[in-house]
Coordinates of C-alpha atoms and ligand atoms in Angstrom, one line a residue:
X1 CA 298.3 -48.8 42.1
X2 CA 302.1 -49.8 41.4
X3 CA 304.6 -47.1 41.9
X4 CA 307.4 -47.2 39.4
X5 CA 310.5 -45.8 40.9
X6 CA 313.1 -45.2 38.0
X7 CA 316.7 -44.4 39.8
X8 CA 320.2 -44.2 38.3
X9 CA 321.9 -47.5 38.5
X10 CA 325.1 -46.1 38.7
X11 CA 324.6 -43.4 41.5
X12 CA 321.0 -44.4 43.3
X13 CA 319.2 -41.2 44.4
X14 CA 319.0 -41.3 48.1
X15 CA 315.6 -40.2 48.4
X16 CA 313.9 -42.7 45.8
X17 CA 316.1 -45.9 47.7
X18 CA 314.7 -44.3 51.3
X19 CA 311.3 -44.5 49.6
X20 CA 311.5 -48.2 48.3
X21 CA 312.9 -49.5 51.8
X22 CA 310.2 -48.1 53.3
X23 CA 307.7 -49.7 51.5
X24 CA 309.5 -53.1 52.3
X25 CA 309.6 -52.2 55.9
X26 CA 306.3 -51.4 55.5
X27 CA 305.3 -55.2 54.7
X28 CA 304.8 -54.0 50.8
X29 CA 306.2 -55.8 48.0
X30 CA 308.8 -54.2 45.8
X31 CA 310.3 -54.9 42.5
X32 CA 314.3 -54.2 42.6
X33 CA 317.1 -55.1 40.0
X34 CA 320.1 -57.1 40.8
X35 CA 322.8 -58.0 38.6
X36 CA 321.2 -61.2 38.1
X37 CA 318.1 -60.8 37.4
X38 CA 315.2 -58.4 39.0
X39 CA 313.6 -59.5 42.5
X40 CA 310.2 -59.1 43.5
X41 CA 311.4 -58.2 47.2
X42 CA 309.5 -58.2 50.5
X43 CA 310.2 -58.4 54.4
X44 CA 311.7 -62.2 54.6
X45 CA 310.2 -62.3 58.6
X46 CA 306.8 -60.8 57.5
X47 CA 304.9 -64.0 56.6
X48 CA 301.9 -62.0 55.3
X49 CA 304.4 -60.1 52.8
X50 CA 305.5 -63.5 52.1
X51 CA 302.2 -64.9 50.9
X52 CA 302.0 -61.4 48.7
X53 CA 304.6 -62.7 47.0
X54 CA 303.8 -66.1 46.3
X55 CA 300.2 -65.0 44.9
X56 CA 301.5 -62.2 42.9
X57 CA 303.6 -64.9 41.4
X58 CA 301.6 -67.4 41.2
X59 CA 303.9 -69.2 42.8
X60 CA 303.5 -72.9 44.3
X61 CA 304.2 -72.8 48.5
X62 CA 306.6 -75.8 48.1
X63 CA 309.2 -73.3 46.3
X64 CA 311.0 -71.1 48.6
X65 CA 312.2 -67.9 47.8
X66 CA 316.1 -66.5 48.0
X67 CA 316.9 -64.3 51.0
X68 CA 318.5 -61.3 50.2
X69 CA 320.5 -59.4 52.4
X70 CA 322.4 -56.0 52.5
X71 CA 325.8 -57.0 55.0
X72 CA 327.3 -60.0 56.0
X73 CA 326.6 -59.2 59.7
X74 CA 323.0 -60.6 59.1
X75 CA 324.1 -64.0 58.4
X76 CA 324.0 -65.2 62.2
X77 CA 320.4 -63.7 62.5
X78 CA 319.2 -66.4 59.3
X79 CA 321.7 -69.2 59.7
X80 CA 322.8 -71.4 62.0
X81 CA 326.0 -72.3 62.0
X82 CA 328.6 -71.4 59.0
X83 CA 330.6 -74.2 57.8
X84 CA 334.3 -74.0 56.8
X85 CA 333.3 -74.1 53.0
X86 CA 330.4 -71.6 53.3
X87 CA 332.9 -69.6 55.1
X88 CA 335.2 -69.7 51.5
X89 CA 332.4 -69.1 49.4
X90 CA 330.9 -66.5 50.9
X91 CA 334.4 -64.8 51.0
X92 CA 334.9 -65.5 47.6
X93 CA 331.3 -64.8 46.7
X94 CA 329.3 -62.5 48.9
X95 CA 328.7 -60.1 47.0
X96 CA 328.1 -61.9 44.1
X97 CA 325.7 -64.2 41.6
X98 CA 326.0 -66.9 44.9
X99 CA 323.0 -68.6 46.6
X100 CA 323.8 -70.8 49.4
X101 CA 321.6 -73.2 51.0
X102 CA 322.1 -73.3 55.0
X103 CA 320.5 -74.5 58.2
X104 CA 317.9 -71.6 59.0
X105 CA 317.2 -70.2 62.6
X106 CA 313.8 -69.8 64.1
X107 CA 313.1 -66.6 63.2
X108 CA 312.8 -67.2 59.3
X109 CA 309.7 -68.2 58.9
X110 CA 308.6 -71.6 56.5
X111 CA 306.8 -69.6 54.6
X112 CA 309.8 -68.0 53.4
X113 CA 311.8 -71.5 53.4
X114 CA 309.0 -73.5 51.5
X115 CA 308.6 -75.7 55.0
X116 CA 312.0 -76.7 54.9
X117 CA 314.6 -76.2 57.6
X118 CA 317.0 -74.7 55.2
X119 CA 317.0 -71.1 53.7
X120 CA 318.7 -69.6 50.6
X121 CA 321.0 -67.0 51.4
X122 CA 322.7 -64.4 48.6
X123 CA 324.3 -60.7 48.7
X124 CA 323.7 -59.5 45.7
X125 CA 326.2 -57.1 44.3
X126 CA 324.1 -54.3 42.2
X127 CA 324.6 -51.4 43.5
X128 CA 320.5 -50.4 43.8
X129 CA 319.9 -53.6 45.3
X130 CA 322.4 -53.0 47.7
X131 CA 321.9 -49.8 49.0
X132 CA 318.0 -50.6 49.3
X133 CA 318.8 -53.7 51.3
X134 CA 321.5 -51.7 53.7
X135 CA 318.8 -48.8 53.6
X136 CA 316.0 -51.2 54.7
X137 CA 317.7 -52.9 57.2
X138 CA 316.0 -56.1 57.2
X139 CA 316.7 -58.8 54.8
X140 CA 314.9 -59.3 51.6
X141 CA 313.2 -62.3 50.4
X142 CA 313.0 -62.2 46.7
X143 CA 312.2 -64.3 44.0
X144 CA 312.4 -63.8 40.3
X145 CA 310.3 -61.0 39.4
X146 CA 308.5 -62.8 36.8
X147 CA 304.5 -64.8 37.0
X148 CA 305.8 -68.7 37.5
X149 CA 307.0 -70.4 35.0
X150 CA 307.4 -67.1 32.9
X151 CA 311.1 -66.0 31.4
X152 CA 312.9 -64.1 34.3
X153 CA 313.1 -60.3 34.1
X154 CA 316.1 -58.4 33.1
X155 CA 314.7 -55.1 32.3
X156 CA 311.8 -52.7 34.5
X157 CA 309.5 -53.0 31.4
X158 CA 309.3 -57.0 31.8
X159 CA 308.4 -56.4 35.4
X160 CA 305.8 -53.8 34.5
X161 CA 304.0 -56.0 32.0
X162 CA 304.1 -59.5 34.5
X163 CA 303.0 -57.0 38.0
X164 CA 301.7 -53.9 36.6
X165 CA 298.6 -53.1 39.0
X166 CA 299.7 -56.3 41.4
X167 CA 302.6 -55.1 43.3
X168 CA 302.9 -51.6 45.4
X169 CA 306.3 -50.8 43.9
X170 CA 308.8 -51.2 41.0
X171 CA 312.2 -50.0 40.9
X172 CA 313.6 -49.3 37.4
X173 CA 317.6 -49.4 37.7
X174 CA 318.1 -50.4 33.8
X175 CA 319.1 -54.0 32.3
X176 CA 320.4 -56.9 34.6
X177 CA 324.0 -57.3 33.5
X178 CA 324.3 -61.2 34.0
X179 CA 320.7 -61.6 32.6
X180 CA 320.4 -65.2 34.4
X181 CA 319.9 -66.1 38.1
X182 CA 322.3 -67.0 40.8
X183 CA 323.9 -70.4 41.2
X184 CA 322.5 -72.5 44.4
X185 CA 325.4 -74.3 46.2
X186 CA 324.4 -76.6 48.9
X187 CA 328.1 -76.9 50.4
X188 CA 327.1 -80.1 53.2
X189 CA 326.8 -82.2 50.1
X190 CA 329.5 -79.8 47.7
X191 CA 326.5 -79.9 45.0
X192 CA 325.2 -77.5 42.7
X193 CA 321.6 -77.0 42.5
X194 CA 320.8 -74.5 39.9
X195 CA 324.0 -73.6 37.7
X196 CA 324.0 -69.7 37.2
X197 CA 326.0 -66.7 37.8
X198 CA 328.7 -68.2 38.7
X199 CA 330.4 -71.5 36.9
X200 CA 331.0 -74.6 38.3
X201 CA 334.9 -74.2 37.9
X202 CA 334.7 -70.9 39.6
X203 CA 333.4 -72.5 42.8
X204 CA 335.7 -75.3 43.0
X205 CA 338.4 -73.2 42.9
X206 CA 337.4 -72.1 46.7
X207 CA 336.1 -75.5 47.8
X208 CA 337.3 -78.0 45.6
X209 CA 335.2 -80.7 43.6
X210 CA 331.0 -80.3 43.2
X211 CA 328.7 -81.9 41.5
X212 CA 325.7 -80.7 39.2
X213 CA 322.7 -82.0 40.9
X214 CA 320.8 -84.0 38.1
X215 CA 317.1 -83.4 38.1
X216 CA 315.8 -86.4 39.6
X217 CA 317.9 -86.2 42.4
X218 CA 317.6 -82.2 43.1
X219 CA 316.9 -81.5 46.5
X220 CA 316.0 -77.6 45.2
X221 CA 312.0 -77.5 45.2
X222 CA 312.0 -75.1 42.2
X223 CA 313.7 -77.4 39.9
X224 CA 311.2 -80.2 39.1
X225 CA 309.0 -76.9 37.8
X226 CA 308.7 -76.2 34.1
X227 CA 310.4 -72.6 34.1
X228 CA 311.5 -69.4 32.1
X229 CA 309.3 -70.4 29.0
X230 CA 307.7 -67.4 26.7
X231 CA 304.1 -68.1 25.5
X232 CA 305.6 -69.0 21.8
X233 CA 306.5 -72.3 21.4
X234 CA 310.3 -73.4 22.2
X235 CA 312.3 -76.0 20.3
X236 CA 315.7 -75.8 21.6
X237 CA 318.7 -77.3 19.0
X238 CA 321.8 -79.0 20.5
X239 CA 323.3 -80.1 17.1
X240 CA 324.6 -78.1 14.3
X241 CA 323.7 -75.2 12.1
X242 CA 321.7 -77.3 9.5
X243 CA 318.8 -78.7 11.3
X244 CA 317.4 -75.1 12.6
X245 CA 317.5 -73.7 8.9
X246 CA 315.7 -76.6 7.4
X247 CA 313.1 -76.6 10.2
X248 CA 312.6 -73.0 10.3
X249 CA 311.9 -73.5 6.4
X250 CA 309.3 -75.4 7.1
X251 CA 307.6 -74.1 9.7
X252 CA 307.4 -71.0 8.0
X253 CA 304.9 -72.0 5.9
X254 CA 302.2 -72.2 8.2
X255 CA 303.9 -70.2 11.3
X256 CA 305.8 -67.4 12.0
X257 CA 308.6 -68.2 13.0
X258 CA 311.6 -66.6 15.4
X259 CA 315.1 -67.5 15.7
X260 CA 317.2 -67.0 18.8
X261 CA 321.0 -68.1 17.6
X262 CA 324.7 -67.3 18.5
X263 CA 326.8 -69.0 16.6
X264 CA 325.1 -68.8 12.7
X265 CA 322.7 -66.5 11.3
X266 CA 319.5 -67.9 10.1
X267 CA 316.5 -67.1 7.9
X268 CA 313.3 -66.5 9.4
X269 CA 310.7 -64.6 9.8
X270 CA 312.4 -62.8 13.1
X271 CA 316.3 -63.8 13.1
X272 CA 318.1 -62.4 16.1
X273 CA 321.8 -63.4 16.2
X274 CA 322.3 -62.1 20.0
X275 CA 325.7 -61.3 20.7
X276 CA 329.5 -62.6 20.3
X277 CA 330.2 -64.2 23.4
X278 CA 328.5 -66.4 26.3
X279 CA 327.8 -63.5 28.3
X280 CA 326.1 -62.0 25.8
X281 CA 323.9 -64.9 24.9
X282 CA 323.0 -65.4 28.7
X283 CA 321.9 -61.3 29.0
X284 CA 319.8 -61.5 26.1
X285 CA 317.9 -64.6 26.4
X286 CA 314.9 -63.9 28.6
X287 CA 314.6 -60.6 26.8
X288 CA 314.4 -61.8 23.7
X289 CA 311.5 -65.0 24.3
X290 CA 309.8 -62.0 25.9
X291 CA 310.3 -60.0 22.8
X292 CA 309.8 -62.6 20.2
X293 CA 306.7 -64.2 21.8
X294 CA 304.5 -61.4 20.9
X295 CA 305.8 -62.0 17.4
X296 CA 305.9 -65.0 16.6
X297 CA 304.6 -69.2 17.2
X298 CA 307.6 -70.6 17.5
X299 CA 311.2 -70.2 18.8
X300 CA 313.6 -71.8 17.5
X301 CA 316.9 -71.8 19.7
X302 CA 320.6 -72.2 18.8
X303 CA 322.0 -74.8 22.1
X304 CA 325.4 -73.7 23.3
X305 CA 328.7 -75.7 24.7
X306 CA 328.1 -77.1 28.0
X307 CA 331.0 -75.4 29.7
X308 CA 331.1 -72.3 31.7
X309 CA 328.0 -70.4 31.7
X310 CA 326.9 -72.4 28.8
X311 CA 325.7 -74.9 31.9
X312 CA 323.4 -72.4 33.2
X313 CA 322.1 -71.2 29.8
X314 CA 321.8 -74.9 28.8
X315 CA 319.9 -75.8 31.9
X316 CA 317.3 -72.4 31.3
X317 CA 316.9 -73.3 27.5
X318 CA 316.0 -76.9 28.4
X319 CA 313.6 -76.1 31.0
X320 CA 312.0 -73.6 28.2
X321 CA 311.8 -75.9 25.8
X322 CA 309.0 -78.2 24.7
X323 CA 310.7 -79.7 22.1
X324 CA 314.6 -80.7 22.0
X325 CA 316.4 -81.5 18.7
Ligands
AMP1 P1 314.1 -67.9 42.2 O1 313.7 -67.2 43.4 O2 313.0 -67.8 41.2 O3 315.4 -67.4 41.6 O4 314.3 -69.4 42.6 C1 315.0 -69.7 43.7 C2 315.6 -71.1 43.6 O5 316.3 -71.4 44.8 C3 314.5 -72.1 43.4 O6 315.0 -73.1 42.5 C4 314.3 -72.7 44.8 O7 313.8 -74.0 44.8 C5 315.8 -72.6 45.3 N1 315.8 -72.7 46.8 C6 315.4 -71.7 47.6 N2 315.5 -72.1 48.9 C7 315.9 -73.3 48.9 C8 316.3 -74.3 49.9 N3 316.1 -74.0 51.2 N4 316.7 -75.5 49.5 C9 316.9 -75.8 48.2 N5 316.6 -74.9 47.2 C10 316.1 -73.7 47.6
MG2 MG1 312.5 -67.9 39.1

């Protein structure tokens, strides 16, 4: 039995947050929305919790999940030590789209860290996931809230048809505004780990130059998965208008075919041109593989610049994609 708890993302009823962190306390697993994208939460020192999560998931041990937590005054509970950059980007950050990867205490458990000595910390900043997190008390280990190497959810009804019947709880707060997942900063080595929320120039404003970790160097376990990838096909396009049109023509005559573009319109037999900006295109994307793949073989995807959050929805589309043209 999963209990769907549907609160008002703008002004979270007290009672229904008091329900959901006591579940979490409880040691049950609970699906919340960030502005990101939605978590599938549990107790991060309740390694039995833990291991919920990982098999609802489907998720392999060697990828550790995010800690979440409600106020900064958890930080020396998890971590040990803050550095003078962590201490800039958390300022600049916390609350925020910001992972950071730091030197865990004892008390975290490996099954939370994936065996490693490190732990991902973020704050997130929407506002049901913050005031279950201050409600609960305890922080919050919580990965995507999609089955492994599904499309992350940004809606309740994603969650629902990944967990429905698996979990004890989701919590419907409406439609993740950023629509993609946090950037991971590893500030002892000023590298970016998974580009995200927040944009590469953004960060080194507060601490100066970073690097994007390149994929056989990535010291982030989750990386070297295939990720975010509907059931329909993906063939993601990094050249110009002409080449999707011509291949959607032909596909189309033995397979229906989708299109997912931003900056043309395209025939087919499900176009979506979704939205005008970046932002837009980053909210939308998940949602729409999830919508399209019950629709259609193939999805056929319009590649963006690589600059701002066009890194991070470059880096999502690649790791969908089967095919890049
Ligand atoms: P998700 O929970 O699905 O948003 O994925 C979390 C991401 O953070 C994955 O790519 C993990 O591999 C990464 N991550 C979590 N903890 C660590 C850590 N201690 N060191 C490096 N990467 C981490
Ligand atoms: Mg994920």
């Amino acid at each position: 039995m999963t209990e769907i708890i549907k609160v008002n993302p703008s002004m979270p009823e007290k009672a229904k947050i008091r329900r959901a962190a006591q579940l979490l306390s409880q040691g049950k697993v609970v699906a919340f929305p960030t502005e990101t994208v939605y978590g599938l939460g549990c107790n991060a020192f309740d390694e039995d919790a833990v291991e919920k999560v990982f098999k609802a998931k489907g998720r392999p041990s060697d990828n550790p999940l995010i800690v979440h937590i409600g106020s900064k005054r958890q930080l020396p509970i998890l971590v040990s030590g803050i550095s003078e950059k962590e201490k800039k980007l958390i300022d600049a950050f916390f609350p925020g789209p910001l992972t950071l990867i730091m030197n865990k205490t004892g008390i975290v458990p490996y099954a939370t860290s994936g065996g490693l000595e490190t732990v991902a910390i973020r704050m997130p900043k929407h506002k049901v996931a913050q005031a279950i997190l201050k409600e609960a008390g305890i922080p919050i280990a919580a990965p995507s809230a999609n089955i492994s190497g599904r499309p992350s959810s940004t809606t309740a009804e994603h969650v629902i048809s990944d967990f429905m019947g698996r979990v004890d709880a989701i919590v419907d707060g409406g439609k993740s505004r950023i629509g993609l997942e946090s950037t991971v900063v590893d500030a002892s080595t000023s590298e970016i780990l998974r580009p995200g929320g927040i944009t590469k120039e953004e960060i080194e404003k507060v601490i100066g130059r970073v690097e994007i970790s390149t994929a056989s160097t990535n010291k982030s376990p989750g990386m070297k998965y295939r990720h975010y990838a509907p059931s329909a096909k993906v063939i993601l396009f990094t050249g110009r208008k002409k080449a999707i049109q011509e291949y959607a023509d032909r596909l189309m005559k033995s397979k229906k075919v989708g299109v997912i573009s931003i900056y043309h319109s395209f025939r087919a037999d499900e176009a979506r041109h979704a939205g005008n900006s970046l932002h837009e295109y980053a909210r939308s994307i998940f949602a729409l593989f999830r919508e399209l793949e019950e629709k259609v073989d193939v999805i056929l995807v319009e590649g963006v610049e690589e600059k701002g959050i066009g890194i991070a929805i470059m880096n999502r589309l690649r790791k969908a994609a089967s095919e890049i043209v």
